């Protein structure tokens, strides 16, 4: 009898999230604690249908330029944290970044994502000149920044210079866990940055890691509820993958299944968002990104960082594509997307929310 009740409760929750795009924290927690293999299959199917209703079968590509692995922060999970003395540091010059953009543009990319550690050599002035130069050469591209925490005035000036989008994961919605993992950062600062970016008019990407040490189903439910309320344009979700040169090197990482469930729930709860099939998922499993595309993701961010420095941008170990060249990644990804049954879209790929704003 009891088992019948549980089955019908889970079934009702899956129907509810599919029909209404909403679940309470308690409902999400219950689902995560009791989910079965069969439930997951239903969830992935509903997430796929929801993605198709909002975005069709298109998968948007972004060229990712990892331009510096120098970082002033000391996040306990991250391979390029300030206290990792073993990582060989690099910083691309603005000219080198422009060369990456030229190469990326030739390969067809119309979004450039500039990501780095928190490297203060890159001052506001340097960023402004760089963004203006990219904007001048490629008026139609989307310029996405993922450079960590700066002052709201700086975000404002970078936006005015021509940046369109900003990726900043909230990392975890548990304040306690956030502060344990980020000895040099504050939970409230991160949230304030995200709100400021949104208010300034950026298309904003938030997101979190799955399988962090000590993270509970209730914490993950909070991550999804935060995203539902904040309503970002983009949502990055990846498994935590331990890096041996960090304090969390001996911990267990996040799993493929748990991450896919969170991707699917994010699609169902925030149906108009853009959700990347992350490189971390592709690292965990050779089919990880394809499975994410089948569970609601609709963006892939192939790396266009020069091959000479790629391996040094090692946030976690065994990161894929370390020896590849930008053109390898471009066509490898296209083949994978097509083999998974989807269509590559090389346009800017703005979010539905942004288009209707
Ligand atoms: N400095 C920028 C970019 C961070 S790197 C910023 O603060 O936003 C991009 C993302 O990689 C991070 O937000 C984090 O979620 C993820 N990441 C870092 N270390 C990781 C690890 N060991 N496993 C999985 N993801 C990791």
Short mmCIF file of C-alpha atoms and ligand atoms in Angstrom, two decimals:
data_model
loop_
_atom_site.label_atom_id
_atom_site.label_comp_id
_atom_site.label_asym_id
_atom_site.label_seq_id
_atom_site.Cartn_x
_atom_site.Cartn_y
_atom_site.Cartn_z
CA UNK A 1 0.00 0.00 0.00
CA UNK A 2 2.71 2.42 1.06
CA UNK A 3 4.65 1.76 -2.13
CA UNK A 4 1.56 2.59 -4.20
CA UNK A 5 1.24 5.93 -2.39
CA UNK A 6 4.89 6.78 -3.14
CA UNK A 7 4.57 5.85 -6.79
CA UNK A 8 1.51 8.02 -7.21
CA UNK A 9 3.13 10.92 -5.34
CA UNK A 10 6.18 10.84 -7.60
CA UNK A 11 4.02 10.42 -10.64
CA UNK A 12 1.92 13.43 -9.59
CA UNK A 13 5.02 15.54 -9.05
CA UNK A 14 6.36 14.70 -12.51
CA UNK A 15 3.01 15.60 -14.06
CA UNK A 16 2.82 18.78 -12.00
CA UNK A 17 6.22 20.08 -13.02
CA UNK A 18 5.52 19.24 -16.66
CA UNK A 19 2.12 20.94 -16.66
CA UNK A 20 2.80 23.95 -14.42
CA UNK A 21 6.59 24.48 -14.50
CA UNK A 22 6.52 24.72 -10.74
CA UNK A 23 7.28 22.65 -7.64
CA UNK A 24 7.85 23.68 -4.04
CA UNK A 25 11.17 23.12 -2.29
CA UNK A 26 9.60 20.24 -0.36
CA UNK A 27 8.29 18.62 -3.53
CA UNK A 28 11.66 18.88 -5.28
CA UNK A 29 13.43 17.46 -2.24
CA UNK A 30 10.97 14.57 -2.03
CA UNK A 31 11.44 13.81 -5.72
CA UNK A 32 15.24 13.91 -5.49
CA UNK A 33 15.23 11.62 -2.45
CA UNK A 34 12.92 9.03 -4.02
CA UNK A 35 13.52 9.19 -7.75
CA UNK A 36 13.72 5.88 -9.64
CA UNK A 37 15.19 4.93 -12.99
CA UNK A 38 11.73 5.00 -14.57
CA UNK A 39 11.00 8.45 -13.11
CA UNK A 40 14.25 9.78 -14.58
CA UNK A 41 13.30 8.58 -18.04
CA UNK A 42 9.94 10.37 -17.75
CA UNK A 43 11.65 13.51 -16.46
CA UNK A 44 14.14 13.59 -19.35
CA UNK A 45 11.33 13.11 -21.85
CA UNK A 46 9.27 15.93 -20.36
CA UNK A 47 12.31 18.20 -20.29
CA UNK A 48 13.06 17.43 -23.93
CA UNK A 49 9.47 18.18 -24.96
CA UNK A 50 9.55 21.44 -23.01
CA UNK A 51 12.82 22.49 -24.65
CA UNK A 52 11.36 21.70 -28.07
CA UNK A 53 8.26 23.75 -27.31
CA UNK A 54 10.39 26.81 -26.48
CA UNK A 55 13.45 26.43 -28.71
CA UNK A 56 12.76 23.62 -31.17
CA UNK A 57 15.66 21.28 -31.93
CA UNK A 58 18.25 24.04 -32.20
CA UNK A 59 21.47 23.88 -30.24
CA UNK A 60 23.32 27.17 -29.96
CA UNK A 61 27.11 27.24 -30.11
CA UNK A 62 29.35 29.68 -28.23
CA UNK A 63 33.09 29.99 -28.75
CA UNK A 64 34.75 29.83 -25.32
CA UNK A 65 38.00 31.74 -24.81
CA UNK A 66 39.69 30.93 -21.50
CA UNK A 67 41.93 33.97 -21.50
CA UNK A 68 43.64 33.83 -18.10
CA UNK A 69 44.06 31.23 -15.36
CA UNK A 70 45.40 33.77 -12.89
CA UNK A 71 43.02 34.10 -9.96
CA UNK A 72 42.93 36.07 -6.72
CA UNK A 73 40.21 33.84 -5.23
CA UNK A 74 40.73 30.56 -3.45
CA UNK A 75 37.65 28.42 -4.10
CA UNK A 76 38.28 25.08 -2.43
CA UNK A 77 37.11 23.01 -5.42
CA UNK A 78 38.89 24.85 -8.21
CA UNK A 79 42.16 23.81 -9.85
CA UNK A 80 43.20 27.40 -10.64
CA UNK A 81 42.64 28.68 -7.07
CA UNK A 82 45.25 31.17 -5.90
CA UNK A 83 46.95 28.71 -3.54
CA UNK A 84 47.59 26.04 -6.14
CA UNK A 85 51.29 26.67 -6.73
CA UNK A 86 51.55 23.74 -9.16
CA UNK A 87 49.52 25.24 -11.97
CA UNK A 88 51.50 27.05 -14.63
CA UNK A 89 49.86 30.46 -15.00
CA UNK A 90 49.13 32.22 -18.27
CA UNK A 91 47.36 35.31 -19.46
CA UNK A 92 46.46 36.04 -23.09
CA UNK A 93 47.02 39.63 -24.16
CA UNK A 94 44.09 41.60 -25.59
CA UNK A 95 45.70 41.17 -29.03
CA UNK A 96 45.80 37.40 -28.55
CA UNK A 97 42.15 37.42 -27.52
CA UNK A 98 41.28 39.36 -30.66
CA UNK A 99 43.12 36.74 -32.70
CA UNK A 100 41.00 34.04 -31.02
CA UNK A 101 37.87 36.01 -31.91
CA UNK A 102 38.98 36.29 -35.56
CA UNK A 103 39.56 32.56 -35.70
CA UNK A 104 36.26 31.89 -33.92
CA UNK A 105 34.39 34.20 -36.26
CA UNK A 106 35.83 32.32 -39.27
CA UNK A 107 34.61 29.07 -37.75
CA UNK A 108 31.13 30.59 -37.63
CA UNK A 109 30.72 31.50 -33.97
CA UNK A 110 28.56 34.55 -33.25
CA UNK A 111 28.94 34.48 -29.50
CA UNK A 112 32.30 34.81 -27.80
CA UNK A 113 32.52 33.87 -24.15
CA UNK A 114 35.51 35.46 -22.41
CA UNK A 115 36.18 33.47 -19.25
CA UNK A 116 39.02 33.71 -16.73
CA UNK A 117 40.07 33.52 -13.14
CA UNK A 118 39.69 36.78 -11.24
CA UNK A 119 42.73 38.42 -12.78
CA UNK A 120 43.03 42.09 -11.85
CA UNK A 121 45.68 42.75 -14.51
CA UNK A 122 42.59 43.03 -16.63
CA UNK A 123 41.47 46.42 -15.43
CA UNK A 124 38.22 48.07 -16.35
CA UNK A 125 40.07 50.19 -18.95
CA UNK A 126 41.68 47.18 -20.60
CA UNK A 127 38.35 45.37 -20.76
CA UNK A 128 36.61 48.43 -22.19
CA UNK A 129 39.16 48.74 -24.99
CA UNK A 130 38.96 45.02 -25.71
CA UNK A 131 35.16 44.93 -25.77
CA UNK A 132 35.05 47.99 -28.03
CA UNK A 133 37.56 46.39 -30.39
CA UNK A 134 35.53 43.17 -30.61
CA UNK A 135 32.32 45.14 -31.10
CA UNK A 136 33.93 47.22 -33.84
CA UNK A 137 35.20 44.22 -35.81
CA UNK A 138 32.08 42.10 -35.29
CA UNK A 139 29.08 44.37 -34.73
CA UNK A 140 26.57 41.50 -34.73
CA UNK A 141 28.18 39.09 -32.26
CA UNK A 142 27.18 38.59 -28.65
CA UNK A 143 29.98 39.28 -26.18
CA UNK A 144 29.70 37.25 -22.99
CA UNK A 145 31.89 37.88 -19.96
CA UNK A 146 32.67 35.34 -17.23
CA UNK A 147 35.28 37.13 -15.16
CA UNK A 148 33.95 36.92 -11.61
CA UNK A 149 33.21 39.64 -9.12
CA UNK A 150 33.79 43.32 -9.85
CA UNK A 151 32.14 46.54 -8.72
CA UNK A 152 28.68 47.34 -10.15
CA UNK A 153 30.16 50.51 -11.74
CA UNK A 154 32.61 48.32 -13.64
CA UNK A 155 29.82 46.01 -14.82
CA UNK A 156 27.94 49.10 -15.95
CA UNK A 157 30.89 50.46 -17.96
CA UNK A 158 31.60 47.10 -19.58
CA UNK A 159 27.95 46.89 -20.58
CA UNK A 160 28.10 50.40 -22.01
CA UNK A 161 31.24 49.39 -23.96
CA UNK A 162 29.28 46.62 -25.67
CA UNK A 163 29.22 43.48 -23.50
CA UNK A 164 25.85 41.72 -23.80
CA UNK A 165 25.90 38.81 -21.42
CA UNK A 166 27.50 37.70 -18.18
CA UNK A 167 27.97 34.22 -16.76
CA UNK A 168 28.35 33.93 -13.02
CA UNK A 169 27.23 30.77 -11.34
CA UNK A 170 25.78 31.19 -7.88
CA UNK A 171 27.68 27.89 -7.25
CA UNK A 172 25.36 26.73 -4.44
CA UNK A 173 22.25 28.21 -2.86
CA UNK A 174 23.25 26.99 0.60
CA UNK A 175 24.89 29.91 2.38
CA UNK A 176 26.65 27.60 4.80
CA UNK A 177 28.10 25.43 2.04
CA UNK A 178 28.96 28.51 -0.07
CA UNK A 179 30.98 30.03 2.73
CA UNK A 180 32.80 26.76 3.47
CA UNK A 181 33.79 26.42 -0.19
CA UNK A 182 34.74 30.06 -0.76
CA UNK A 183 37.07 31.25 2.01
CA UNK A 184 37.76 34.50 0.11
CA UNK A 185 34.20 35.30 -0.99
CA UNK A 186 30.79 36.08 0.52
CA UNK A 187 27.45 34.54 -0.34
CA UNK A 188 25.68 37.90 -0.26
CA UNK A 189 28.28 39.51 -2.57
CA UNK A 190 27.72 36.85 -5.21
CA UNK A 191 23.96 37.30 -5.06
CA UNK A 192 24.38 41.09 -5.18
CA UNK A 193 26.60 40.81 -8.29
CA UNK A 194 23.99 38.65 -10.03
CA UNK A 195 21.19 41.09 -9.22
CA UNK A 196 23.28 44.09 -10.31
CA UNK A 197 24.14 42.42 -13.62
CA UNK A 198 20.50 41.67 -14.30
CA UNK A 199 19.37 45.20 -13.39
CA UNK A 200 22.00 46.67 -15.73
CA UNK A 201 20.46 44.83 -18.67
CA UNK A 202 22.89 41.97 -19.21
CA UNK A 203 21.56 38.58 -20.21
CA UNK A 204 22.68 36.75 -17.10
CA UNK A 205 23.71 33.16 -16.55
CA UNK A 206 23.58 31.70 -13.04
CA UNK A 207 24.04 28.07 -12.06
CA UNK A 208 25.58 25.58 -9.69
CA UNK A 209 27.62 22.43 -9.23
CA UNK A 210 26.08 19.06 -8.40
CA UNK A 211 27.64 16.64 -5.92
CA UNK A 212 29.62 19.12 -3.83
CA UNK A 213 30.87 17.60 -0.57
CA UNK A 214 28.10 17.96 2.01
CA UNK A 215 25.46 19.10 -0.50
CA UNK A 216 21.99 17.67 0.29
CA UNK A 217 18.84 17.17 -1.82
CA UNK A 218 17.32 20.11 0.07
CA UNK A 219 20.30 22.26 -0.99
CA UNK A 220 19.76 21.26 -4.62
CA UNK A 221 16.06 22.08 -4.26
CA UNK A 222 17.14 25.52 -3.03
CA UNK A 223 19.34 25.91 -6.12
CA UNK A 224 16.37 25.29 -8.37
CA UNK A 225 14.05 27.52 -6.35
CA UNK A 226 16.62 30.33 -6.45
CA UNK A 227 16.86 29.98 -10.25
CA UNK A 228 13.08 29.92 -10.56
CA UNK A 229 12.82 33.17 -8.61
CA UNK A 230 15.85 34.94 -10.10
CA UNK A 231 14.86 33.86 -13.63
CA UNK A 232 18.25 34.13 -15.37
CA UNK A 233 18.56 33.93 -19.15
CA UNK A 234 21.09 31.10 -18.91
CA UNK A 235 21.66 28.27 -16.43
CA UNK A 236 24.97 26.42 -16.16
CA UNK A 237 24.84 23.13 -14.27
CA UNK A 238 27.79 20.79 -14.03
CA UNK A 239 29.03 17.99 -11.80
CA UNK A 240 31.67 18.85 -9.22
CA UNK A 241 34.86 17.05 -10.32
CA UNK A 242 37.66 16.82 -7.74
CA UNK A 243 41.09 18.22 -8.56
CA UNK A 244 43.98 16.57 -6.70
CA UNK A 245 45.83 19.85 -6.09
CA UNK A 246 42.93 21.29 -4.08
CA UNK A 247 41.69 20.68 -0.53
CA UNK A 248 38.76 18.69 -1.98
CA UNK A 249 41.02 16.43 -4.04
CA UNK A 250 40.07 13.25 -2.16
CA UNK A 251 36.32 13.89 -2.15
CA UNK A 252 33.78 12.11 -4.31
CA UNK A 253 32.50 14.05 -7.33
CA UNK A 254 29.01 14.58 -8.71
CA UNK A 255 27.43 11.86 -10.86
CA UNK A 256 26.13 11.92 -14.41
CA UNK A 257 22.64 10.86 -13.33
CA UNK A 258 22.29 13.45 -10.59
CA UNK A 259 23.49 16.20 -12.91
CA UNK A 260 21.11 15.18 -15.71
CA UNK A 261 18.19 15.19 -13.27
CA UNK A 262 19.08 18.75 -12.28
CA UNK A 263 19.39 19.82 -15.92
CA UNK A 264 15.96 18.35 -16.67
CA UNK A 265 14.36 19.97 -13.63
CA UNK A 266 15.94 23.32 -14.52
CA UNK A 267 14.43 23.06 -18.01
CA UNK A 268 11.01 22.25 -16.58
CA UNK A 269 11.07 24.94 -13.88
CA UNK A 270 12.61 27.71 -16.02
CA UNK A 271 11.42 26.62 -19.48
CA UNK A 272 12.58 29.69 -21.44
CA UNK A 273 16.20 29.51 -20.27
CA UNK A 274 19.29 28.63 -22.27
CA UNK A 275 21.01 25.63 -20.69
CA UNK A 276 24.47 24.49 -21.76
CA UNK A 277 25.50 20.85 -21.94
CA UNK A 278 28.65 21.56 -19.95
CA UNK A 279 32.23 20.51 -20.61
CA UNK A 280 32.29 19.03 -17.10
CA UNK A 281 29.49 16.62 -18.11
CA UNK A 282 31.44 15.71 -21.23
CA UNK A 283 34.44 15.02 -18.99
CA UNK A 284 32.48 12.75 -16.67
CA UNK A 285 31.09 10.64 -19.51
CA UNK A 286 31.92 10.55 -23.23
CA UNK A 287 28.19 10.90 -23.98
CA UNK A 288 27.52 13.34 -21.14
CA UNK A 289 26.80 16.38 -23.29
CA UNK A 290 24.59 14.46 -25.71
CA UNK A 291 22.60 13.05 -22.80
CA UNK A 292 22.18 16.58 -21.43
CA UNK A 293 20.86 17.75 -24.81
CA UNK A 294 18.29 14.95 -24.58
CA UNK A 295 17.38 16.06 -21.05
CA UNK A 296 16.65 19.70 -21.80
CA UNK A 297 19.99 21.43 -22.54
CA UNK A 298 20.24 23.51 -25.73
CA UNK A 299 23.67 25.19 -25.79
CA UNK A 300 27.22 23.88 -26.24
CA UNK A 301 30.32 25.97 -25.63
CA UNK A 302 33.21 24.56 -27.68
CA UNK A 303 36.62 25.76 -26.54
CA UNK A 304 38.51 28.14 -28.84
CA UNK A 305 41.34 28.85 -26.40
CA UNK A 306 44.72 28.41 -28.14
CA UNK A 307 45.92 24.80 -27.83
CA UNK A 308 49.23 26.03 -26.35
CA UNK A 309 47.56 27.08 -23.05
CA UNK A 310 44.33 25.02 -22.93
CA UNK A 311 45.61 22.40 -20.54
CA UNK A 312 46.54 25.08 -18.03
CA UNK A 313 42.91 26.17 -17.66
CA UNK A 314 42.36 23.13 -15.52
CA UNK A 315 39.45 23.83 -13.18
CA UNK A 316 39.14 20.07 -12.69
CA UNK A 317 41.25 17.11 -13.85
CA UNK A 318 40.96 15.20 -17.14
CA UNK A 319 39.13 18.09 -18.80
CA UNK A 320 38.35 17.05 -22.37
CA UNK A 321 39.70 18.60 -25.60
CA UNK A 322 43.08 19.60 -24.08
CA UNK A 323 45.08 18.72 -27.21
CA UNK A 324 42.46 19.83 -29.72
CA UNK A 325 42.50 22.87 -31.97
CA UNK A 326 39.53 25.24 -32.26
CA UNK A 327 38.54 23.80 -35.64
CA UNK A 328 38.62 20.24 -34.23
CA UNK A 329 36.16 21.21 -31.50
CA UNK A 330 33.95 23.12 -33.90
CA UNK A 331 33.30 20.14 -36.18
CA UNK A 332 33.46 17.43 -33.50
CA UNK A 333 30.66 19.22 -31.67
CA UNK A 334 28.62 19.67 -34.82
CA UNK A 335 28.83 15.94 -35.56
CA UNK A 336 27.88 15.07 -32.00
CA UNK A 337 24.89 17.40 -31.99
CA UNK A 338 23.63 16.01 -35.28
CA UNK A 339 24.19 12.42 -34.19
CA UNK A 340 22.10 13.16 -31.09
CA UNK A 341 19.27 14.30 -33.38
CA UNK A 342 19.54 18.09 -33.05
CA UNK A 343 20.45 21.00 -35.34
CA UNK A 344 23.38 23.37 -34.88
CA UNK A 345 22.46 27.05 -34.83
CA UNK A 346 25.33 29.47 -35.21
CA UNK A 347 23.28 32.60 -34.57
CA UNK A 348 23.57 34.77 -31.46
CA UNK A 349 21.05 32.54 -29.73
CA UNK A 350 19.48 35.07 -27.38
CA UNK A 351 17.19 33.77 -24.64
CA UNK A 352 13.43 33.79 -25.15
CA UNK A 353 13.12 35.96 -22.07
CA UNK A 354 15.53 38.52 -23.55
CA UNK A 355 13.77 38.57 -26.91
CA UNK A 356 10.42 39.27 -25.27
CA UNK A 357 11.97 41.98 -23.02
N1 LIG B 1 36.10 33.33 -12.28
C1 LIG B 1 34.86 33.16 -13.00
C2 LIG B 1 34.84 31.89 -13.80
C3 LIG B 1 34.83 30.65 -12.94
S1 LIG B 1 35.25 29.16 -13.74
C4 LIG B 1 33.71 33.24 -12.02
O1 LIG B 1 33.96 33.37 -10.83
O2 LIG B 1 32.57 33.20 -12.44
C5 LIG B 1 33.67 28.59 -14.27
C6 LIG B 1 32.96 27.59 -13.39
O3 LIG B 1 33.69 26.37 -13.29
C7 LIG B 1 32.77 27.98 -11.94
O4 LIG B 1 31.72 28.88 -11.81
C8 LIG B 1 32.52 26.63 -11.26
O5 LIG B 1 31.12 26.37 -11.12
C9 LIG B 1 33.15 25.62 -12.23
N2 LIG B 1 34.20 24.83 -11.57
C10 LIG B 1 35.31 25.27 -10.96
N3 LIG B 1 35.99 24.23 -10.41
C11 LIG B 1 35.29 23.11 -10.69
C12 LIG B 1 35.46 21.73 -10.38
N4 LIG B 1 36.48 21.28 -9.66
N5 LIG B 1 34.51 20.85 -10.84
C13 LIG B 1 33.49 21.28 -11.58
N6 LIG B 1 33.26 22.58 -11.88
C14 LIG B 1 34.16 23.48 -11.44
#
